[in-house]
Amino acid sequence: MTATPTEKIATLAAQVEAALPDLLQRAPSLADELCYEVQPANLRAVCLKLRDDAALKFEILIDLAGIDYLDYASSEWKTLSATGSGFSRGVSHSPRIPHDGARFAVAYHLLSVTHNQRLRIRARCEDAEDPLIDSVVGIWPGANWFEREAFDLFGILFNGHPDLRRILTDYGFIGHPFRKDFPLIGNVEVRYDADKQRVVYEPVSIEQRTLVPKVIRNDNRYDAALKTK
């Protein structure tokens, strides 16, 4: 459920929807934000219109990020006493959009310097095994390294990218670290071997562990008997 928009956001939404009828679906967002879902087949046409339309003029791509919906809205915590807030939160009960089988998506954060407006659009990759989506480097050149980062960390392929190579992981790295099916500890570790005088790869030696607190302690300060009726 989308929060009640501010007047500025409502005006921007009317302009966007007038310029791109039937090509966008409004997505849940905060009152001072505007987000739309875009079908991957329409991505380039939508981005070009958002950049070139005189009433919109989103000249700059501020950020591009990959999204993995594999375990969206689920929790690994196995406890009945977890709450929905603070360090004891187990799941979030805020409204969510199910991913409907589209495991990977890409979010685009846009800025119009001309009109001092911001907009976010999101497009889903249709293939869960080999996620592929059109590159927007030809529209916003600044997307080049962002798309390489999403490819490196999530394994999302960008059709038409001029040089889609890894950008953060090692040259011989196998896998994509931000996928939720990738172990947090990794598969291998590296160290410098003085005898071989080079860096060597070895099976990881540390144990898998959860990086969030799992012990839920009752706090007697919030006991029901102490509440004022």
mmCIF file of N, CA and C in Angstrom, residues 10-101:
data_model
loop_
_atom_site.group_PDB
_atom_site.id
_atom_site.type_symbol
_atom_site.label_atom_id
_atom_site.label_comp_id
_atom_site.label_asym_id
_atom_site.label_seq_id
_atom_site.Cartn_x
_atom_site.Cartn_y
_atom_site.Cartn_z
ATOM 1 N N ALA A 10 2.666 14.037 -6.060
ATOM 2 C CA ALA A 10 1.437 13.827 -6.822
ATOM 3 C C ALA A 10 1.514 14.514 -8.183
ATOM 4 N N THR A 11 2.099 15.713 -8.207
ATOM 5 C CA THR A 11 2.258 16.429 -9.480
ATOM 6 C C THR A 11 3.214 15.691 -10.401
ATOM 7 N N LEU A 12 4.323 15.210 -9.845
ATOM 8 C CA LEU A 12 5.295 14.465 -10.653
ATOM 9 C C LEU A 12 4.671 13.177 -11.185
ATOM 10 N N ALA A 13 3.924 12.470 -10.348
ATOM 11 C CA ALA A 13 3.279 11.232 -10.780
ATOM 12 C C ALA A 13 2.339 11.486 -11.950
ATOM 13 N N ALA A 14 1.593 12.576 -11.903
ATOM 14 C CA ALA A 14 0.666 12.909 -12.990
ATOM 15 C C ALA A 14 1.433 13.172 -14.287
ATOM 16 N N GLN A 15 2.581 13.836 -14.193
ATOM 17 C CA GLN A 15 3.393 14.126 -15.376
ATOM 18 C C GLN A 15 3.979 12.844 -15.962
ATOM 19 N N VAL A 16 4.498 11.982 -15.087
ATOM 20 C CA VAL A 16 5.104 10.725 -15.547
ATOM 21 C C VAL A 16 4.063 9.847 -16.218
ATOM 22 N N GLU A 17 2.898 9.710 -15.604
ATOM 23 C CA GLU A 17 1.862 8.825 -16.142
ATOM 24 C C GLU A 17 1.238 9.387 -17.411
ATOM 25 N N ALA A 18 1.240 10.714 -17.558
ATOM 26 C CA ALA A 18 0.741 11.315 -18.796
ATOM 27 C C ALA A 18 1.723 11.085 -19.943
ATOM 28 N N ALA A 19 3.010 11.108 -19.627
ATOM 29 C CA ALA A 19 4.039 10.917 -20.659
ATOM 30 C C ALA A 19 4.198 9.457 -21.051
ATOM 31 N N LEU A 20 3.879 8.537 -20.121
ATOM 32 C CA LEU A 20 4.094 7.110 -20.364
ATOM 33 C C LEU A 20 2.836 6.318 -20.016
ATOM 34 N N PRO A 21 1.746 6.568 -20.697
ATOM 35 C CA PRO A 21 0.506 5.836 -20.382
ATOM 36 C C PRO A 21 0.656 4.346 -20.678
ATOM 37 N N ASP A 22 0.174 3.534 -19.753
ATOM 38 C CA ASP A 22 0.137 2.070 -19.915
ATOM 39 C C ASP A 22 1.514 1.404 -19.923
ATOM 40 N N LEU A 23 2.573 2.140 -19.626
ATOM 41 C CA LEU A 23 3.917 1.545 -19.622
ATOM 42 C C LEU A 23 4.494 1.416 -18.220
ATOM 43 N N LEU A 24 3.791 1.953 -17.229
ATOM 44 C CA LEU A 24 4.283 1.945 -15.853
ATOM 45 C C LEU A 24 3.204 1.443 -14.909
ATOM 46 N N GLN A 25 3.659 0.809 -13.830
ATOM 47 C CA GLN A 25 2.745 0.418 -12.753
ATOM 48 C C GLN A 25 3.268 1.006 -11.451
ATOM 49 N N ARG A 26 2.434 1.753 -10.758
ATOM 50 C CA ARG A 26 2.849 2.404 -9.518
ATOM 51 C C ARG A 26 3.225 1.345 -8.479
ATOM 52 N N ALA A 27 4.342 1.542 -7.824
ATOM 53 C CA ALA A 27 4.815 0.618 -6.800
ATOM 54 C C ALA A 27 4.744 1.286 -5.438
ATOM 55 N N PRO A 28 4.588 0.510 -4.360
ATOM 56 C CA PRO A 28 4.533 1.097 -3.013
ATOM 57 C C PRO A 28 5.784 1.905 -2.706
ATOM 58 N N SER A 29 5.618 3.048 -2.049
ATOM 59 C CA SER A 29 6.747 3.899 -1.689
ATOM 60 C C SER A 29 6.328 4.829 -0.565
ATOM 61 N N LEU A 30 7.294 5.523 -0.007
ATOM 62 C CA LEU A 30 7.012 6.507 1.028
ATOM 63 C C LEU A 30 6.323 7.718 0.423
ATOM 64 N N ALA A 31 5.765 8.559 1.289
ATOM 65 C CA ALA A 31 4.978 9.700 0.811
ATOM 66 C C ALA A 31 5.821 10.683 0.004
ATOM 67 N N ASP A 32 7.111 10.778 0.306
ATOM 68 C CA ASP A 32 7.975 11.724 -0.396
ATOM 69 C C ASP A 32 8.833 11.034 -1.453
ATOM 70 N N GLU A 33 8.431 9.838 -1.890
ATOM 71 C CA GLU A 33 9.137 9.108 -2.936
ATOM 72 C C GLU A 33 8.147 8.660 -3.999
ATOM 73 N N LEU A 34 8.683 8.392 -5.192
ATOM 74 C CA LEU A 34 7.851 7.909 -6.286
ATOM 75 C C LEU A 34 8.570 6.755 -6.969
ATOM 76 N N CYS A 35 7.882 5.623 -7.085
ATOM 77 C CA CYS A 35 8.490 4.430 -7.660
ATOM 78 C C CYS A 35 7.517 3.767 -8.618
ATOM 79 N N TYR A 36 8.046 3.281 -9.743
ATOM 80 C CA TYR A 36 7.234 2.592 -10.734
ATOM 81 C C TYR A 36 7.886 1.275 -11.138
ATOM 82 N N GLU A 37 7.033 0.315 -11.446
ATOM 83 C CA GLU A 37 7.471 -0.966 -11.996
ATOM 84 C C GLU A 37 7.385 -0.875 -13.522
ATOM 85 N N VAL A 38 8.457 -1.344 -14.188
ATOM 86 C CA VAL A 38 8.535 -1.290 -15.647
ATOM 87 C C VAL A 38 8.752 -2.699 -16.183
ATOM 88 N N GLN A 39 8.001 -3.075 -17.201
ATOM 89 C CA GLN A 39 8.242 -4.358 -17.845
ATOM 90 C C GLN A 39 9.586 -4.317 -18.575
ATOM 91 N N PRO A 40 10.384 -5.384 -18.494
ATOM 92 C CA PRO A 40 11.726 -5.354 -19.100
ATOM 93 C C PRO A 40 11.714 -5.044 -20.594
ATOM 94 N N ALA A 41 10.673 -5.469 -21.298
ATOM 95 C CA ALA A 41 10.598 -5.196 -22.733
ATOM 96 C C ALA A 41 10.445 -3.699 -23.020
ATOM 97 N N ASN A 42 9.926 -2.940 -22.048
ATOM 98 C CA ASN A 42 9.690 -1.506 -22.240
ATOM 99 C C ASN A 42 10.757 -0.637 -21.590
ATOM 100 N N LEU A 43 11.775 -1.254 -21.004
ATOM 101 C CA LEU A 43 12.728 -0.503 -20.184
ATOM 102 C C LEU A 43 13.411 0.616 -20.958
ATOM 103 N N ARG A 44 13.988 0.322 -22.103
ATOM 104 C CA ARG A 44 14.735 1.344 -22.840
ATOM 105 C C ARG A 44 13.813 2.472 -23.307
ATOM 106 N N ALA A 45 12.640 2.128 -23.802
ATOM 107 C CA ALA A 45 11.714 3.167 -24.264
ATOM 108 C C ALA A 45 11.301 4.075 -23.118
ATOM 109 N N VAL A 46 11.050 3.488 -21.947
ATOM 110 C CA VAL A 46 10.668 4.278 -20.774
ATOM 111 C C VAL A 46 11.819 5.182 -20.341
ATOM 112 N N CYS A 47 13.028 4.638 -20.292
ATOM 113 C CA CYS A 47 14.187 5.433 -19.857
ATOM 114 C C CYS A 47 14.460 6.596 -20.809
ATOM 115 N N LEU A 48 14.346 6.358 -22.104
ATOM 116 C CA LEU A 48 14.558 7.433 -23.075
ATOM 117 C C LEU A 48 13.526 8.540 -22.890
ATOM 118 N N LYS A 49 12.273 8.160 -22.666
ATOM 119 C CA LYS A 49 11.220 9.162 -22.468
ATOM 120 C C LYS A 49 11.453 9.950 -21.182
ATOM 121 N N LEU A 50 11.857 9.270 -20.124
ATOM 122 C CA LEU A 50 12.126 9.951 -18.860
ATOM 123 C C LEU A 50 13.287 10.927 -18.990
ATOM 124 N N ARG A 51 14.257 10.592 -19.821
ATOM 125 C CA ARG A 51 15.411 11.484 -20.005
ATOM 126 C C ARG A 51 15.082 12.666 -20.906
ATOM 127 N N ASP A 52 14.327 12.433 -21.991
ATOM 128 C CA ASP A 52 14.202 13.439 -23.045
ATOM 129 C C ASP A 52 12.935 14.278 -22.980
ATOM 130 N N ASP A 53 11.883 13.804 -22.298
ATOM 131 C CA ASP A 53 10.652 14.574 -22.233
ATOM 132 C C ASP A 53 10.900 15.890 -21.486
ATOM 133 N N ALA A 54 10.459 16.988 -22.084
ATOM 134 C CA ALA A 54 10.738 18.312 -21.511
ATOM 135 C C ALA A 54 10.127 18.497 -20.130
ATOM 136 N N ALA A 55 9.021 17.814 -19.852
ATOM 137 C CA ALA A 55 8.362 17.958 -18.551
ATOM 138 C C ALA A 55 9.017 17.096 -17.482
ATOM 139 N N LEU A 56 9.911 16.179 -17.893
ATOM 140 C CA LEU A 56 10.528 15.252 -16.946
ATOM 141 C C LEU A 56 12.038 15.508 -16.816
ATOM 142 N N LYS A 57 12.773 15.331 -17.907
ATOM 143 C CA LYS A 57 14.207 15.648 -17.959
ATOM 144 C C LYS A 57 15.017 14.990 -16.837
ATOM 145 N N PHE A 58 14.907 13.660 -16.726
ATOM 146 C CA PHE A 58 15.748 12.945 -15.764
ATOM 147 C C PHE A 58 17.091 12.672 -16.430
ATOM 148 N N GLU A 59 17.973 13.662 -16.343
ATOM 149 C CA GLU A 59 19.240 13.616 -17.079
ATOM 150 C C GLU A 59 20.281 12.713 -16.437
ATOM 151 N N ILE A 60 20.121 12.416 -15.154
ATOM 152 C CA ILE A 60 21.199 11.736 -14.423
ATOM 153 C C ILE A 60 20.693 10.450 -13.778
ATOM 154 N N LEU A 61 21.458 9.388 -13.964
ATOM 155 C CA LEU A 61 21.236 8.147 -13.222
ATOM 156 C C LEU A 61 22.109 8.197 -11.977
ATOM 157 N N ILE A 62 21.479 8.383 -10.823
ATOM 158 C CA ILE A 62 22.218 8.497 -9.572
ATOM 159 C C ILE A 62 22.784 7.150 -9.138
ATOM 160 N N ASP A 63 21.979 6.097 -9.300
ATOM 161 C CA ASP A 63 22.419 4.773 -8.847
ATOM 162 C C ASP A 63 21.622 3.708 -9.584
ATOM 163 N N LEU A 64 22.216 2.529 -9.666
ATOM 164 C CA LEU A 64 21.564 1.352 -10.220
ATOM 165 C C LEU A 64 21.940 0.195 -9.315
ATOM 166 N N ALA A 65 20.960 -0.590 -8.891
ATOM 167 C CA ALA A 65 21.240 -1.657 -7.927
ATOM 168 C C ALA A 65 20.495 -2.924 -8.299
ATOM 169 N N GLY A 66 21.160 -4.061 -8.133
ATOM 170 C CA GLY A 66 20.516 -5.348 -8.310
ATOM 171 C C GLY A 66 19.732 -5.732 -7.070
ATOM 172 N N ILE A 67 18.695 -6.550 -7.244
ATOM 173 C CA ILE A 67 17.852 -7.028 -6.146
ATOM 174 C C ILE A 67 17.658 -8.527 -6.315
ATOM 175 N N ASP A 68 17.793 -9.269 -5.223
ATOM 176 C CA ASP A 68 17.545 -10.712 -5.227
ATOM 177 C C ASP A 68 16.351 -10.981 -4.319
ATOM 178 N N TYR A 69 15.255 -11.502 -4.879
ATOM 179 C CA TYR A 69 14.028 -11.749 -4.131
ATOM 180 C C TYR A 69 13.898 -13.203 -3.670
ATOM 181 N N LEU A 70 14.992 -13.966 -3.671
ATOM 182 C CA LEU A 70 14.905 -15.394 -3.367
ATOM 183 C C LEU A 70 14.198 -15.663 -2.040
ATOM 184 N N ASP A 71 14.616 -14.979 -0.964
ATOM 185 C CA ASP A 71 14.016 -15.175 0.360
ATOM 186 C C ASP A 71 13.281 -13.925 0.810
ATOM 187 N N TYR A 72 12.682 -13.219 -0.119
ATOM 188 C CA TYR A 72 12.029 -11.953 0.206
ATOM 189 C C TYR A 72 10.925 -12.145 1.228
ATOM 190 N N ALA A 73 10.945 -11.326 2.265
ATOM 191 C CA ALA A 73 9.935 -11.298 3.328
ATOM 192 C C ALA A 73 9.977 -12.521 4.228
ATOM 193 N N SER A 74 11.004 -13.343 4.106
ATOM 194 C CA SER A 74 11.127 -14.498 5.001
ATOM 195 C C SER A 74 12.237 -14.249 6.010
ATOM 196 N N SER A 75 12.267 -15.057 7.043
ATOM 197 C CA SER A 75 13.273 -14.895 8.087
ATOM 198 C C SER A 75 13.863 -16.245 8.445
ATOM 199 N N GLU A 76 15.155 -16.253 8.770
ATOM 200 C CA GLU A 76 15.798 -17.501 9.171
ATOM 201 C C GLU A 76 15.645 -17.757 10.673
ATOM 202 N N TRP A 77 15.024 -16.815 11.370
ATOM 203 C CA TRP A 77 14.880 -16.969 12.810
ATOM 204 C C TRP A 77 13.801 -17.998 13.122
ATOM 205 N N LYS A 78 14.127 -18.976 13.925
ATOM 206 C CA LYS A 78 13.174 -20.019 14.310
ATOM 207 C C LYS A 78 12.795 -19.819 15.774
ATOM 208 N N THR A 79 11.946 -18.850 16.038
ATOM 209 C CA THR A 79 11.547 -18.551 17.407
ATOM 210 C C THR A 79 10.130 -17.999 17.418
ATOM 211 N N LEU A 80 9.397 -18.272 18.466
ATOM 212 C CA LEU A 80 8.031 -17.790 18.575
ATOM 213 C C LEU A 80 7.945 -16.451 19.290
ATOM 214 N N SER A 81 9.043 -16.051 19.941
ATOM 215 C CA SER A 81 8.982 -14.834 20.753
ATOM 216 C C SER A 81 9.592 -13.619 20.053
ATOM 217 N N ALA A 82 9.993 -13.775 18.790
ATOM 218 C CA ALA A 82 10.562 -12.634 18.073
ATOM 219 C C ALA A 82 9.482 -11.603 17.790
ATOM 220 N N THR A 83 9.856 -10.340 17.840
ATOM 221 C CA THR A 83 8.919 -9.259 17.551
ATOM 222 C C THR A 83 9.186 -8.707 16.160
ATOM 223 N N GLY A 84 8.444 -7.685 15.803
ATOM 224 C CA GLY A 84 8.602 -7.090 14.482
ATOM 225 C C GLY A 84 9.423 -5.824 14.489
ATOM 226 N N SER A 85 10.134 -5.519 15.595
ATOM 227 C CA SER A 85 10.920 -4.297 15.644
ATOM 228 C C SER A 85 12.149 -4.498 16.505
ATOM 229 N N GLY A 86 13.094 -3.560 16.369
ATOM 230 C CA GLY A 86 14.305 -3.598 17.187
ATOM 231 C C GLY A 86 15.182 -4.801 16.889
ATOM 232 N N PHE A 87 16.086 -5.119 17.824
ATOM 233 C CA PHE A 87 17.014 -6.216 17.609
ATOM 234 C C PHE A 87 16.339 -7.577 17.657
ATOM 235 N N SER A 88 15.117 -7.636 18.145
ATOM 236 C CA SER A 88 14.420 -8.916 18.220
ATOM 237 C C SER A 88 13.496 -9.141 17.039
ATOM 238 N N ARG A 89 13.597 -8.278 16.015
ATOM 239 C CA ARG A 89 12.686 -8.420 14.891
ATOM 240 C C ARG A 89 12.948 -9.735 14.151
ATOM 241 N N GLY A 90 11.879 -10.410 13.797
ATOM 242 C CA GLY A 90 12.013 -11.649 13.040
ATOM 243 C C GLY A 90 11.548 -11.472 11.609
ATOM 244 N N VAL A 91 10.423 -10.790 11.425
ATOM 245 C CA VAL A 91 9.922 -10.477 10.091
ATOM 246 C C VAL A 91 9.342 -9.082 10.115
ATOM 247 N N SER A 92 9.228 -8.486 8.961
ATOM 248 C CA SER A 92 8.603 -7.173 8.857
ATOM 249 C C SER A 92 7.166 -7.366 8.412
ATOM 250 N N HIS A 93 6.240 -6.693 9.073
ATOM 251 C CA HIS A 93 4.838 -6.833 8.726
ATOM 252 C C HIS A 93 4.352 -5.688 7.842
ATOM 253 N N SER A 94 5.287 -4.902 7.295
ATOM 254 C CA SER A 94 4.896 -3.829 6.388
ATOM 255 C C SER A 94 4.431 -4.422 5.059
ATOM 256 N N PRO A 95 3.595 -3.683 4.306
ATOM 257 C CA PRO A 95 3.097 -4.219 3.032
ATOM 258 C C PRO A 95 4.241 -4.546 2.089
ATOM 259 N N ARG A 96 4.143 -5.684 1.392
ATOM 260 C CA ARG A 96 5.182 -6.117 0.483
ATOM 261 C C ARG A 96 4.572 -6.550 -0.847
ATOM 262 N N ILE A 97 5.391 -6.488 -1.876
ATOM 263 C CA ILE A 97 4.966 -6.977 -3.176
ATOM 264 C C ILE A 97 5.644 -8.320 -3.414
ATOM 265 N N PRO A 98 4.900 -9.413 -3.624
ATOM 266 C CA PRO A 98 5.545 -10.696 -3.907
ATOM 267 C C PRO A 98 6.284 -10.633 -5.231
ATOM 268 N N HIS A 99 7.368 -11.412 -5.325
ATOM 269 C CA HIS A 99 8.172 -11.313 -6.540
ATOM 270 C C HIS A 99 7.606 -12.124 -7.697
ATOM 271 N N ASP A 100 6.590 -12.958 -7.452
ATOM 272 C CA ASP A 100 5.885 -13.663 -8.523
ATOM 273 C C ASP A 100 6.825 -14.452 -9.417
ATOM 274 N N GLY A 101 7.837 -15.062 -8.833
ATOM 275 C CA GLY A 101 8.741 -15.904 -9.590
ATOM 276 C C GLY A 101 9.885 -15.173 -10.254
#
